[in-house]
Tab-separated table of C-alpha atoms and ligand atoms in Angstrom:
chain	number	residue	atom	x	y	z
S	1	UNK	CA	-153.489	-66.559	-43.271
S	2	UNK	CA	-151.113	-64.646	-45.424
S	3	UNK	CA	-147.805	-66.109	-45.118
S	4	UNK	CA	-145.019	-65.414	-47.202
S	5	UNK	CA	-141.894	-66.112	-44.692
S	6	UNK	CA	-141.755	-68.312	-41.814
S	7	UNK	CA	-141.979	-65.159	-39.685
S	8	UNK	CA	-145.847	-64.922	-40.104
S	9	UNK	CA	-146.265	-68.201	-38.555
S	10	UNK	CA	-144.468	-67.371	-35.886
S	11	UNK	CA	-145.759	-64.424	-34.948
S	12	UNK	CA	-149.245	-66.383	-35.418
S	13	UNK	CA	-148.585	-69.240	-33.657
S	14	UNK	CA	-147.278	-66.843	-30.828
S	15	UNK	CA	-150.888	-65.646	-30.700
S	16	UNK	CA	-152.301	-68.875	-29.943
S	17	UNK	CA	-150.048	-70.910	-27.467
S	18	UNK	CA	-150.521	-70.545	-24.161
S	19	UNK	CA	-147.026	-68.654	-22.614
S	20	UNK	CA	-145.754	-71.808	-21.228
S	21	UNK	CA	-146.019	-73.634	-23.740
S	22	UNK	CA	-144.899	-70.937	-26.187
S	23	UNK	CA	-141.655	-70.999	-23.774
S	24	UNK	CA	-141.056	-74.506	-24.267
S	25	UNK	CA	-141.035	-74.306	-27.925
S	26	UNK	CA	-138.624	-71.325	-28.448
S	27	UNK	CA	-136.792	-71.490	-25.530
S	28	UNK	CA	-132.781	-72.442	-25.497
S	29	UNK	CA	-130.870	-73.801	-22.093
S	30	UNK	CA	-128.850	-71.288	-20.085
S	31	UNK	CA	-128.399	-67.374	-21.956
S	32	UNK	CA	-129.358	-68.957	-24.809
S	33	UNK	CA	-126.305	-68.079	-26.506
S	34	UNK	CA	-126.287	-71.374	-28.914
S	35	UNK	CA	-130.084	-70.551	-29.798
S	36	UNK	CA	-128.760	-67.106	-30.988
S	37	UNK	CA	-125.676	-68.241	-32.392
S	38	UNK	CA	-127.423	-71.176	-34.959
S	39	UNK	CA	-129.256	-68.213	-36.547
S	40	UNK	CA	-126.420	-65.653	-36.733
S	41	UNK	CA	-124.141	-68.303	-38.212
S	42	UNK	CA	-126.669	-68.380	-41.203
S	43	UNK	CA	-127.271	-64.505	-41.459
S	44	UNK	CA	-123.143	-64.194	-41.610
S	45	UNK	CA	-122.799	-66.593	-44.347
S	46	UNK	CA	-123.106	-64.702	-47.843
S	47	UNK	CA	-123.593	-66.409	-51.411
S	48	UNK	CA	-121.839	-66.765	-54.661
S	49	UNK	CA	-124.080	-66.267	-57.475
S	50	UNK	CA	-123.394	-67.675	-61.220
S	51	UNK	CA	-125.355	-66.308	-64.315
S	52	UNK	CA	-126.091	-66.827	-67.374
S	53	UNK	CA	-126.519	-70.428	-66.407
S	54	UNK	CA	-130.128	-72.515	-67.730
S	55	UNK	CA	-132.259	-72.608	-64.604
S	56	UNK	CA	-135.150	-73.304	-66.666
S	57	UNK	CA	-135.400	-76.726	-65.101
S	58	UNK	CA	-134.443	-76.820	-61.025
S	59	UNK	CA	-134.545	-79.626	-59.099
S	60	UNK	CA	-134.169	-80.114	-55.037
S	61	UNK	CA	-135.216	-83.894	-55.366
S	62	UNK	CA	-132.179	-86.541	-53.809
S	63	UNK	CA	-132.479	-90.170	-52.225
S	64	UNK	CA	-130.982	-90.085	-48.720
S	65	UNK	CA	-130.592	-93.785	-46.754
S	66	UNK	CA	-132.692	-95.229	-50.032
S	67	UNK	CA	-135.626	-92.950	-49.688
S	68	UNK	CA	-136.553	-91.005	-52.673
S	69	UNK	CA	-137.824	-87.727	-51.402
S	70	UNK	CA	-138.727	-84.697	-53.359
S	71	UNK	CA	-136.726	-82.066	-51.127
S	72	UNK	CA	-133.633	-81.766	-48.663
S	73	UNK	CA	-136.254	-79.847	-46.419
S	74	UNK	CA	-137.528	-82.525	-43.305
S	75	UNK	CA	-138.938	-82.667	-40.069
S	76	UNK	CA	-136.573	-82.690	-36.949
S	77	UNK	CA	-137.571	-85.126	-34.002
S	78	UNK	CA	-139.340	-83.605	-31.822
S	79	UNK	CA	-141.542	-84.779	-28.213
S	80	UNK	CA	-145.591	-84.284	-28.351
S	81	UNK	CA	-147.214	-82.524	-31.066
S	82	UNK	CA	-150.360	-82.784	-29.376
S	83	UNK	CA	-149.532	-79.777	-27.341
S	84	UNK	CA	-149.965	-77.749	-30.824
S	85	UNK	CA	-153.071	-79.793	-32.501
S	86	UNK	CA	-154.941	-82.353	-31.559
S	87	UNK	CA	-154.075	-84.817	-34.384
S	88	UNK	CA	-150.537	-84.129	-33.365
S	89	UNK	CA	-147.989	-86.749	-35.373
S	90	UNK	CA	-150.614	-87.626	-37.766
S	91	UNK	CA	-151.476	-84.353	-39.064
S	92	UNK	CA	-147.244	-83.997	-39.073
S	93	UNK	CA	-147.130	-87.408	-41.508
S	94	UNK	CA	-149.872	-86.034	-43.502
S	95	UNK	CA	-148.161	-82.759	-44.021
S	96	UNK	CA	-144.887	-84.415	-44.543
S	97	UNK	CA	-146.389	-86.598	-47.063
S	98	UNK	CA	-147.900	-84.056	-49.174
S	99	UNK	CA	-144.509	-81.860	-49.334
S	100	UNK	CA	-142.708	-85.171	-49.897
S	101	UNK	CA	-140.392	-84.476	-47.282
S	102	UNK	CA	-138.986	-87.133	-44.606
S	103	UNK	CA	-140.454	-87.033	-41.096
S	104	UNK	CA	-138.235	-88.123	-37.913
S	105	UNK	CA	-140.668	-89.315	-35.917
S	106	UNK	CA	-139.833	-88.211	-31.815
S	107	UNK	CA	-139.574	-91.138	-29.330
S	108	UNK	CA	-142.057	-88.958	-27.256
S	109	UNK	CA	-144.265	-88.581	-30.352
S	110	UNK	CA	-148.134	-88.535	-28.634
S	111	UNK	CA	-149.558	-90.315	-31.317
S	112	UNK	CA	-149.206	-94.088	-31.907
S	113	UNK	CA	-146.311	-95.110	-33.956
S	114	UNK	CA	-148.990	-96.965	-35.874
S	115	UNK	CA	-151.124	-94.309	-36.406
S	116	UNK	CA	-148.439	-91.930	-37.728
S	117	UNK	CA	-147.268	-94.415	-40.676
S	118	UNK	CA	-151.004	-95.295	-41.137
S	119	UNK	CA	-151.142	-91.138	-41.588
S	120	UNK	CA	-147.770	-91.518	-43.940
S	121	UNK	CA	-147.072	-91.484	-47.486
S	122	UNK	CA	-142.904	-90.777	-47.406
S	123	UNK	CA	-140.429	-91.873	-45.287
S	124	UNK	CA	-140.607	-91.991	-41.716
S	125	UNK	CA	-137.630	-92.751	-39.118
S	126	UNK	CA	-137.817	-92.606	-35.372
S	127	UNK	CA	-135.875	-90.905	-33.004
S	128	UNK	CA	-134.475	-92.423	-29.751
S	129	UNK	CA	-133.189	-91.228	-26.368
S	130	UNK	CA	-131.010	-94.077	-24.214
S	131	UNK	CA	-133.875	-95.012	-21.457
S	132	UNK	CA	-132.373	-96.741	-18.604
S	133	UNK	CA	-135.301	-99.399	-18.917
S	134	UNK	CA	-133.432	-101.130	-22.218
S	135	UNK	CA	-136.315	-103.704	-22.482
S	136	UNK	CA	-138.402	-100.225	-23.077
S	137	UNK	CA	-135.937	-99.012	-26.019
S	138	UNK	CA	-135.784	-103.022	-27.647
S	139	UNK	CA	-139.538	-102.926	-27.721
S	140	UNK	CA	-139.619	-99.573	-29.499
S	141	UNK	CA	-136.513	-100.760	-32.187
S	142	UNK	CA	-139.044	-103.701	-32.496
S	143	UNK	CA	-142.248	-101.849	-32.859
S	144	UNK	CA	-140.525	-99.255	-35.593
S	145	UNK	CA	-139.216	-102.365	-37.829
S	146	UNK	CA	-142.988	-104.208	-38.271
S	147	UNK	CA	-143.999	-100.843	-38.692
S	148	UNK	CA	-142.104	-99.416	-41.730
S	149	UNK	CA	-140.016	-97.002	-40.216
S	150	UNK	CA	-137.098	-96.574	-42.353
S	151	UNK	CA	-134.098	-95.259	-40.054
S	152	UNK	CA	-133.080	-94.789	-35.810
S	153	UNK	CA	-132.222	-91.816	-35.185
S	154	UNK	CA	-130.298	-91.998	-31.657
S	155	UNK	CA	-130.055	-88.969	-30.125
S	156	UNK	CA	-126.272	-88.519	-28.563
S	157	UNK	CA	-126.520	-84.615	-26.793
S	158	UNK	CA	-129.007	-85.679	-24.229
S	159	UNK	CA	-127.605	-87.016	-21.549
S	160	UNK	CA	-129.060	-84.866	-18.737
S	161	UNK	CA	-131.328	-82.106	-19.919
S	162	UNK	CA	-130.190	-79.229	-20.832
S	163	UNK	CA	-130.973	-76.139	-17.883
S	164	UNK	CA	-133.627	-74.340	-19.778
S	165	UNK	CA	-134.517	-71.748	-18.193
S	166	UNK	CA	-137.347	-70.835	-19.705
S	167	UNK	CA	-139.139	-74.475	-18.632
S	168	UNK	CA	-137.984	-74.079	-14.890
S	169	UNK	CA	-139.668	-70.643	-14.151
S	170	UNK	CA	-142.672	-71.726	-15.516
S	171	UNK	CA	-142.322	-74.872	-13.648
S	172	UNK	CA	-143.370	-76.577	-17.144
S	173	UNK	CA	-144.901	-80.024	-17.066
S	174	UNK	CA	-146.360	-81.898	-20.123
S	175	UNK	CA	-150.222	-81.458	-19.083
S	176	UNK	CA	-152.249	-84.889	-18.566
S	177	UNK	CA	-153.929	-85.169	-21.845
S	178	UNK	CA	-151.171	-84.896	-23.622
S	179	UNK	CA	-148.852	-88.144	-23.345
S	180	UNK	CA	-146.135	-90.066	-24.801
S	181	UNK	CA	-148.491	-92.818	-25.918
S	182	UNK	CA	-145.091	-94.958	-27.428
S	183	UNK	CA	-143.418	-95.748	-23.660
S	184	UNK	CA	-144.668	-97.397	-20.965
S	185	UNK	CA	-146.791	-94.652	-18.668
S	186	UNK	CA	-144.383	-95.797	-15.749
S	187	UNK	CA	-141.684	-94.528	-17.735
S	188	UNK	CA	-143.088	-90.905	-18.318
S	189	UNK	CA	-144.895	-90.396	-14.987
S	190	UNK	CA	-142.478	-87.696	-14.101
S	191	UNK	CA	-142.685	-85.526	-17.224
S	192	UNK	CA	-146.343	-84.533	-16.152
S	193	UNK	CA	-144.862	-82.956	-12.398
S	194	UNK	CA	-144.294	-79.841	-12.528
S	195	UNK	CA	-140.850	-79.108	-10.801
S	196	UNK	CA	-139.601	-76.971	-8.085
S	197	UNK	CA	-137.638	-74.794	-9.970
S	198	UNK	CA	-136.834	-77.300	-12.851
S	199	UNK	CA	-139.553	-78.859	-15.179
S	200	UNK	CA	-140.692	-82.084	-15.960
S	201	UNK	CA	-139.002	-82.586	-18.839
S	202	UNK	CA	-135.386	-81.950	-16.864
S	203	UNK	CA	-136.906	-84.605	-14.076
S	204	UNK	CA	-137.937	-86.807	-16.330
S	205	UNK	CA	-135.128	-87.144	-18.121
S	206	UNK	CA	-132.724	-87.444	-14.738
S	207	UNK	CA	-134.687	-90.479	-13.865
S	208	UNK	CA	-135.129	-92.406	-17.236
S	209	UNK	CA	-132.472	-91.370	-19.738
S	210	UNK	CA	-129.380	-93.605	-19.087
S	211	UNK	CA	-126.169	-91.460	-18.301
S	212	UNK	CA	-123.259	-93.970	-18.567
S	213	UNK	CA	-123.921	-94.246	-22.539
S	214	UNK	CA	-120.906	-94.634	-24.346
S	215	UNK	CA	-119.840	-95.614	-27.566
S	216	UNK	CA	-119.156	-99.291	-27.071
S	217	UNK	CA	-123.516	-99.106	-26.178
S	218	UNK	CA	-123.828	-98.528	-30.007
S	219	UNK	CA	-123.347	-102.412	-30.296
S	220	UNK	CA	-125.893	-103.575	-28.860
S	221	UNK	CA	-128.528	-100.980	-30.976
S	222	UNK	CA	-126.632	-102.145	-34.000
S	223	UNK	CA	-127.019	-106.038	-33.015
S	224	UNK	CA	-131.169	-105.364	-32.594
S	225	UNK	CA	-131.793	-104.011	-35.610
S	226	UNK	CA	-131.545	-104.229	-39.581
S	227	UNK	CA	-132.154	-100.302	-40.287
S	228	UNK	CA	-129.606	-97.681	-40.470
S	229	UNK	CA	-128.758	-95.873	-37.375
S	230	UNK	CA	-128.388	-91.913	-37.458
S	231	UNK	CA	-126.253	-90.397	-34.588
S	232	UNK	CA	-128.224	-86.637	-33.882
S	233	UNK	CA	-126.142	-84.388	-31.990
S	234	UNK	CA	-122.732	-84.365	-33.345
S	235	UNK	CA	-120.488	-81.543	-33.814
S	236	UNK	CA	-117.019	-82.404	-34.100
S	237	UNK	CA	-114.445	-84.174	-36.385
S	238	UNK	CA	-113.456	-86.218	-33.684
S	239	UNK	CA	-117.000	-87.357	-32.917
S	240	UNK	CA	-117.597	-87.814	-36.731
S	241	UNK	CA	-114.897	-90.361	-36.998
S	242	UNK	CA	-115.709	-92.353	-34.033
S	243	UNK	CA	-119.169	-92.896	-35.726
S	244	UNK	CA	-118.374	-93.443	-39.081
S	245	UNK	CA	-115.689	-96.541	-36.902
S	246	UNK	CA	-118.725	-97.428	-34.751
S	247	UNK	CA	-120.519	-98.238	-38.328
S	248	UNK	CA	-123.118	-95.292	-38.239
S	249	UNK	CA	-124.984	-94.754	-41.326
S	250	UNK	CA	-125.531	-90.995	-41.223
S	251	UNK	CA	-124.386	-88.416	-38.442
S	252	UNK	CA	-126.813	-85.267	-37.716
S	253	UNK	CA	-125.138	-82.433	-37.091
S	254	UNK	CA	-126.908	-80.736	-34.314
S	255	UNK	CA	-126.812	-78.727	-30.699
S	256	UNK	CA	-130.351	-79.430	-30.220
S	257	UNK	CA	-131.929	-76.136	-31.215
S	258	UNK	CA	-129.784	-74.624	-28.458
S	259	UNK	CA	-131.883	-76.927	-26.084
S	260	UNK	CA	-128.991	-78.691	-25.137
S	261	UNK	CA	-125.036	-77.257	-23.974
S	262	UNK	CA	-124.863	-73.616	-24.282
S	263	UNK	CA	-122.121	-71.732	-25.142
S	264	UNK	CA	-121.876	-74.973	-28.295
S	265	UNK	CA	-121.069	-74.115	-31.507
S	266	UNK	CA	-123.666	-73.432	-33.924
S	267	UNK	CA	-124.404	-76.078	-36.396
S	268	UNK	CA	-123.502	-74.664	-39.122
S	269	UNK	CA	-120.065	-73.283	-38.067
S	270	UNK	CA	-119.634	-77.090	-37.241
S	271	UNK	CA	-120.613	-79.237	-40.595
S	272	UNK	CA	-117.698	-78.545	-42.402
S	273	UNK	CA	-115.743	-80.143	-40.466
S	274	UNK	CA	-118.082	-82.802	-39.654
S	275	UNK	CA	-118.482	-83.333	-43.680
S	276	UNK	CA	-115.005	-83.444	-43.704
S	277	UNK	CA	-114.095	-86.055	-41.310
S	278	UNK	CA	-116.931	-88.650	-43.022
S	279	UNK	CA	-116.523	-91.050	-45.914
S	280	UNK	CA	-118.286	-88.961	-49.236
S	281	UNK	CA	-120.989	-91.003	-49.569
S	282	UNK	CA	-122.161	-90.849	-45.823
S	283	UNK	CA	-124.908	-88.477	-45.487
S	284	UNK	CA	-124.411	-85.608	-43.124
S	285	UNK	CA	-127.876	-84.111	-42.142
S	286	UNK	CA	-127.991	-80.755	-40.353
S	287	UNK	CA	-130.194	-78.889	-37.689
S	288	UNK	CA	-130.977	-76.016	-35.657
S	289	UNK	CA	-131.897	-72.237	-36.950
S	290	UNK	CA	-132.938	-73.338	-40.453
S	291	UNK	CA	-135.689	-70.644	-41.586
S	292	UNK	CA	-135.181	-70.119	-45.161
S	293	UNK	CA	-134.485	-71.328	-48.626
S	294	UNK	CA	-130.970	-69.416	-48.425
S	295	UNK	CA	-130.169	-71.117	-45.180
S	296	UNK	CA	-131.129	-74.587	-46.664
S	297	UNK	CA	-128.309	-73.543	-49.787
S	298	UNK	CA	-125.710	-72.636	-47.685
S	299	UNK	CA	-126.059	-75.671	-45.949
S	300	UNK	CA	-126.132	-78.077	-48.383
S	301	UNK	CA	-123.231	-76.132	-49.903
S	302	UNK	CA	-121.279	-76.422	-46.778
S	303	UNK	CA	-121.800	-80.384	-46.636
S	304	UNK	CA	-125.277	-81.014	-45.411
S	305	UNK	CA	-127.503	-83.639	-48.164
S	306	UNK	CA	-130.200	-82.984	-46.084
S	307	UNK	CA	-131.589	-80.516	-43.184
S	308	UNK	CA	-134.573	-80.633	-40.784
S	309	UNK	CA	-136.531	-78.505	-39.306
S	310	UNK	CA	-137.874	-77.901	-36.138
S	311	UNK	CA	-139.611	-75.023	-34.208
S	312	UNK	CA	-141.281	-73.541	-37.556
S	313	UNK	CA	-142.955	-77.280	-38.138
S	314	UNK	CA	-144.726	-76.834	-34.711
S	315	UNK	CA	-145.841	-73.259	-35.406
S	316	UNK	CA	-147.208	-74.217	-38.683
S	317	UNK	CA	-149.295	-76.966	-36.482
S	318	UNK	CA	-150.227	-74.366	-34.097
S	319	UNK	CA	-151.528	-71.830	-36.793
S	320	UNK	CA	-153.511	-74.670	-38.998
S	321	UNK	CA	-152.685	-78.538	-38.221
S	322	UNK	CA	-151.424	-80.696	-41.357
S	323	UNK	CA	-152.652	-77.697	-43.708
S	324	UNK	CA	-150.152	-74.538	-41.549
S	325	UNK	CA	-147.155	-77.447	-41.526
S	326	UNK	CA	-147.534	-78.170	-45.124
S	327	UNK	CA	-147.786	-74.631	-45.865
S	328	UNK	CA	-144.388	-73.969	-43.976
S	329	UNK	CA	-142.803	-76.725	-45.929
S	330	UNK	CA	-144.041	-75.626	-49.012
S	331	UNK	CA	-142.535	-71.784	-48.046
S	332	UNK	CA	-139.198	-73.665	-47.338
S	333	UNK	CA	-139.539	-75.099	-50.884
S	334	UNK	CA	-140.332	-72.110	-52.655
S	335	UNK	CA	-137.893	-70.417	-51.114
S	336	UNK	CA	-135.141	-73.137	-52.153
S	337	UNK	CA	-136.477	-72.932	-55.410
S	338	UNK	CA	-135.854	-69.836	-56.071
S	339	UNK	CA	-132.522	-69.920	-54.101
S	340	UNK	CA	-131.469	-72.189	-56.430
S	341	UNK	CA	-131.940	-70.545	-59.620
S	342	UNK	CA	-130.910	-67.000	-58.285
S	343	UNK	CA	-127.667	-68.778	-57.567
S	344	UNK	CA	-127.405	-70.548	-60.842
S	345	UNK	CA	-127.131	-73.873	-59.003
S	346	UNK	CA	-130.356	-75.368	-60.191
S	347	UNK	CA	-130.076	-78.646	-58.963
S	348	UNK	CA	-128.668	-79.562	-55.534
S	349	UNK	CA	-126.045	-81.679	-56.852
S	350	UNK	CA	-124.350	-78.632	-58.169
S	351	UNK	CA	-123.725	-76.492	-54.511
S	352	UNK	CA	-120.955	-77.120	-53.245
S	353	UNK	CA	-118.308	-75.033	-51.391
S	354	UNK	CA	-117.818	-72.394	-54.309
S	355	UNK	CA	-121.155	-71.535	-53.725
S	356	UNK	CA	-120.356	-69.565	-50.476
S	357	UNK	CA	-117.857	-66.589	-49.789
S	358	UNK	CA	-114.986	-67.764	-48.346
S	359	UNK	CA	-114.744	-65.078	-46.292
S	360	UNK	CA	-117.719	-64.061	-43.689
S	361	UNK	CA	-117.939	-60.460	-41.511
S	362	UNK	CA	-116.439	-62.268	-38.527
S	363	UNK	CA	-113.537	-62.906	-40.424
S	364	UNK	CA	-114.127	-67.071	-40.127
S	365	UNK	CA	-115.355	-69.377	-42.390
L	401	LIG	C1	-140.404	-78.415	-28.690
L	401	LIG	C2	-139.198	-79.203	-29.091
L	401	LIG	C3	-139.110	-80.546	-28.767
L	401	LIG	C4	-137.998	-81.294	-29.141
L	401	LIG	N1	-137.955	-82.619	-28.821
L	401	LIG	C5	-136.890	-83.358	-29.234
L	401	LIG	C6	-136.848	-84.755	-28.966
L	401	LIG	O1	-137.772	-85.326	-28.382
L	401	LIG	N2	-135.754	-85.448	-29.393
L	401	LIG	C7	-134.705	-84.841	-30.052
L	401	LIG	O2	-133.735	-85.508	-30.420
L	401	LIG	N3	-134.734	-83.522	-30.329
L	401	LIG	C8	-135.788	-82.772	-29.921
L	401	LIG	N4	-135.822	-81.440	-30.229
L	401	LIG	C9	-134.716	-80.835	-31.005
L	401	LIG	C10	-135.008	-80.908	-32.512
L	401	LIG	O3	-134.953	-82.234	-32.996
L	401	LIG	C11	-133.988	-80.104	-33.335
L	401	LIG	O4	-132.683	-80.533	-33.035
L	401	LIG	C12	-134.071	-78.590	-33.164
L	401	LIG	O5	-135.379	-78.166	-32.834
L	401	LIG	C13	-133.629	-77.918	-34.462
L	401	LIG	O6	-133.525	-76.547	-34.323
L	401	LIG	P1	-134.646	-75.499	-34.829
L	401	LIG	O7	-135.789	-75.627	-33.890
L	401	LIG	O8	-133.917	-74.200	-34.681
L	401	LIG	O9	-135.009	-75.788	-36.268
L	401	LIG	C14	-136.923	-80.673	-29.842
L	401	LIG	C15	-137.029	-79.320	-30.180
L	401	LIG	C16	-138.139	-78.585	-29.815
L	401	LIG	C17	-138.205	-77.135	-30.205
């Protein structure tokens, strides 16, 4: 295939999943209106281009949490790539490895942890939910650390599921073959029932995700473990200063995909005044709507060291396995490469806020 935006492997990948499953991917909770809004927050944003400047050499490399990696571009966390190819994770890790481009692992990934950093040649951290069964979430701290994951990402908008829509008309269950090989089977059961008007994944995570999570919790991750800890699914100043007090090592700004509260502010309209409210040299990381080069600029130029991406990674898996997701990274990196010497910026280091208009259509910055 022919791809020259991530728009072809959409539409592609839209061929081949079945419609549920297709839902489950693109779909947003309630009207969608955050899904909508993470995207129009990019297309409002407009650039500040500098000439006459030597972009003869560019450069998107940076080291984020100690990891060298070759570009801000990575892979968001996200639950069973099996339902999109077969090798799943692996084929993921392979693809990430080739673009040299970190991987976030999901804590529903459906291949073995093992097998994914066997499959790995960058960095790989590993996303968490708070399960009620603790003993389940020490094991998987445990298993991460003898395996050479680098980072734990704890994901902090999830305390119910989101009501996706989408997921409860279809009555969407994960189906049997597919599974969440990392947890204990007892502990998943109820993502493979379909619902009565709801979905698995909204049952599933009403029984086993632990509601009463606050930030006092963050101890007791912090006490188990040597490797940084990311908090995913922050949006606010205030919430950016409680985590750089609770010691976090990195904050993710992100409203799921639109998976999660809708009506939330897009990510992007949030970062600055995440980056803001965060020592310099913490890393702010950003998600949700990134589909080009110019959308990985004006996020980095509005605070973000890195972003991740998530529904194009699965539709590059869907089109081709590791081959379509390393050929969606290697669009996004193209497309940041010549972002950044159109904007006479050629190295990441140099966008920063002067590299956006101050002023977009809506009037707000
Ligand atoms: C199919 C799917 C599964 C996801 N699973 C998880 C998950 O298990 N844990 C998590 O923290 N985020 C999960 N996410 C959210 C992503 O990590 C990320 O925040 C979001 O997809 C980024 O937005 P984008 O898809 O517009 O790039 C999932 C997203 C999708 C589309």
């Amino acid at each position: 295939m022919e791809a020259l935006e991530l728009a072809d492997f959409e539409r592609a990948a839209r061929d081949r999943l079945p419609a549920e499953i297709w839902d489950f991917v693109q779909g947003g909770s309630g009207a969608e209106r955050t899904l909508a809004a993470n995207r129009a927050r990019f297309e409002q944003c407009r650039l500040r281009p500098r000439t006459l400047v030597d972009v003869s050499a560019t450069d998107q490399g940076l080291t984020l949490l100690g990891s060298r990696l070759e570009t801000p571009i990575g892979i968001a966390p996200m639950a069973y790539h099996r339902l999109f190819h077969p090798e799943g994770e692996v084929a993921t890790a392979r693809a990430a490895g080739r673009a040299g481009a970190l991987m976030v692992a999901g804590i529903f990934a459906s291949r073995t942890l093992e097998s994914i950093a066997g499959a790995a040649t960058g960095p790989l951290w590993l996303q968490l939910y708070w399960l009620r069964r603790r003993d389940a979430l020490a094991a998987l701290v445990e298993r991460a650390e003898a395996t050479g994951f680098r980072a734990l990402v704890l994901t902090v908008d999830a305390p119910r599921i989101g009501r996706r829509l989408r997921d409860a008309r279809n009555g969407f269950a994960i189906p049997a073959h597919v599974r969440a090989v990392n947890v204990d089977q007892a502990v998943m059961a109820a993502s493979h029932r379909a619902g009565h008007g709801s979905s698995g994944i909204a049952d599933h995570a009403k029984e086993q995700f632990d509601p009463t999570l606050t930030w006092a919790d963050l101890a007791w991750l912090r006490a188990r473990t040597r490797l940084p800890i990311v908090l995913k699914g922050i949006l606010t100043a205030e919430d950016a200063r409680l985590a750089v007090e609770h010691g976090v090592d990195a904050v993710l700004v992100s409203n799921h995909g639109g998976r999660q509260l809708d009506g939330a502010l897009p990510s992007l309209a949030a970062l600055p005044e995440v980056a803001a409210a965060v020592p310099p040299n913490l890393p702010v990381l950003l998600d949700g709507g990134v589909r080009t080069g110019t959308d990985v600029a004006l996020a980095v130029a509005l605070g973000a060291r890195a972003v991740l991406i998530g529904r194009p990674l699965l539709w590059g898996l869907a089109v081709d396995g590791e081959n379509g997701a390393a050929q969606v990274l290697d669009l996004l990196k193209a497309e940041l490469d010549d972002t950044l010497a159109l904007l006479g910026r050629p190295r990441l280091a140099d966008l920063d806020r002067t590299a956006v208009a101050p002023e977009t259509p809506d009037g707000r910055h």
